[in-house]
């Protein structure tokens, strides 16, 4: 059974058809990337799978649970990190993770979260004093400390410097090795080669290719995924 099965997914915002019949599946333990330019429909797809907005058509199953029929079950096994996630700025990182852990039933969760965040002693500082990278690491820790079967991460490294982005990618790879399945979006075509097992290239609401980065580079005789994308879109 695949971790995620998406068949002919459609989403419209008024007259705009943001997602135009998209199909893909993600295997358990895979890091699967949705790659495409701004406005391609990535966030829309991820928000539908995270049970936050409703699809207009198509079928989605997450670990066998059908979206919109079994949303409660789905919410128990997924984590979603939005692109523009904010945290409660008046809290310290520690208070924030403790606050989130209360919704679940694990005290150990907070310790795990602190470890993932790699914030060290800064975990006791107020979030308002954190840099963008620190906030992102805290939010990623929040998303992963609940040990989701599927982590849905929207642009997990957007706007981060090289070191912070690298750390976040390593955390993702480490958790994938331990059994978490990842569905991530990115418009950074170089980063996806580093972390994704397979990628779906998406443009104007349609998937135009799905394969491993190395197969795609071979197929299009390209040096990198950016070059593949340009060749595919032309
Ligand atoms: P980005 O990389 O900029 O986040 P994206 O690939 O995630 O882009 P979406 O945010 O899913 O793309 O947007 C897909 C299309 O749907 C765009 O044309 C966008 O303008 C439109 N859209 C997204 N959300 C809404 C909304 N709430 N109302 C109307 N149109 C929307």
CSV table of C-alpha atoms and ligand atoms in Angstrom, one decimal, residues 13 16 18 37-44 83 155 187, ligand 1:
chain,number,residue,atom,x,y,z
A,13,UNK,CA,-10.8,28.9,-6.8
A,16,UNK,CA,-9.1,29.7,-11.6
A,18,UNK,CA,-5.4,25.7,-9.6
A,37,UNK,CA,7.4,27.6,-10.1
A,38,UNK,CA,5.3,30.1,-8.0
A,39,UNK,CA,1.6,29.5,-8.6
A,40,UNK,CA,2.1,26.0,-10.0
A,41,UNK,CA,-0.4,24.6,-7.4
A,42,UNK,CA,2.0,23.0,-4.9
A,43,UNK,CA,0.6,24.7,-1.8
A,44,UNK,CA,-3.0,23.9,-2.9
A,83,UNK,CA,5.1,27.8,4.1
A,155,UNK,CA,8.9,24.9,1.2
A,187,UNK,CA,10.9,25.7,-6.1
B,1,LIG,P1,4.2,29.2,-4.5
B,1,LIG,O1,5.4,28.6,-4.9
B,1,LIG,O2,4.1,30.7,-4.9
B,1,LIG,O3,3.7,29.0,-3.1
B,1,LIG,P2,2.3,27.2,-5.4
B,1,LIG,O4,2.8,26.3,-6.5
B,1,LIG,O5,2.2,26.7,-4.1
B,1,LIG,O6,3.0,28.6,-5.5
B,1,LIG,P3,-0.6,27.8,-5.1
B,1,LIG,O7,-0.3,28.7,-4.0
B,1,LIG,O8,-1.1,26.4,-4.9
B,1,LIG,O9,0.8,27.6,-6.0
B,1,LIG,O10,-1.5,28.5,-6.2
B,1,LIG,C1,-2.0,27.9,-7.4
B,1,LIG,C2,-2.9,28.9,-8.1
B,1,LIG,O11,-4.1,29.1,-7.3
B,1,LIG,C3,-2.4,30.3,-8.3
B,1,LIG,O12,-2.8,30.8,-9.5
B,1,LIG,C4,-3.0,31.1,-7.2
B,1,LIG,O13,-3.1,32.4,-7.5
B,1,LIG,C5,-4.3,30.4,-7.0
B,1,LIG,N1,-4.8,30.5,-5.6
B,1,LIG,C6,-4.2,29.9,-4.5
B,1,LIG,N2,-4.9,30.1,-3.4
B,1,LIG,C7,-6.0,30.9,-3.8
B,1,LIG,C8,-7.1,31.4,-3.1
B,1,LIG,N3,-7.3,31.2,-1.7
B,1,LIG,N4,-8.0,32.1,-3.8
B,1,LIG,C9,-7.9,32.2,-5.1
B,1,LIG,N5,-6.8,31.8,-5.8
B,1,LIG,C10,-5.9,31.1,-5.2
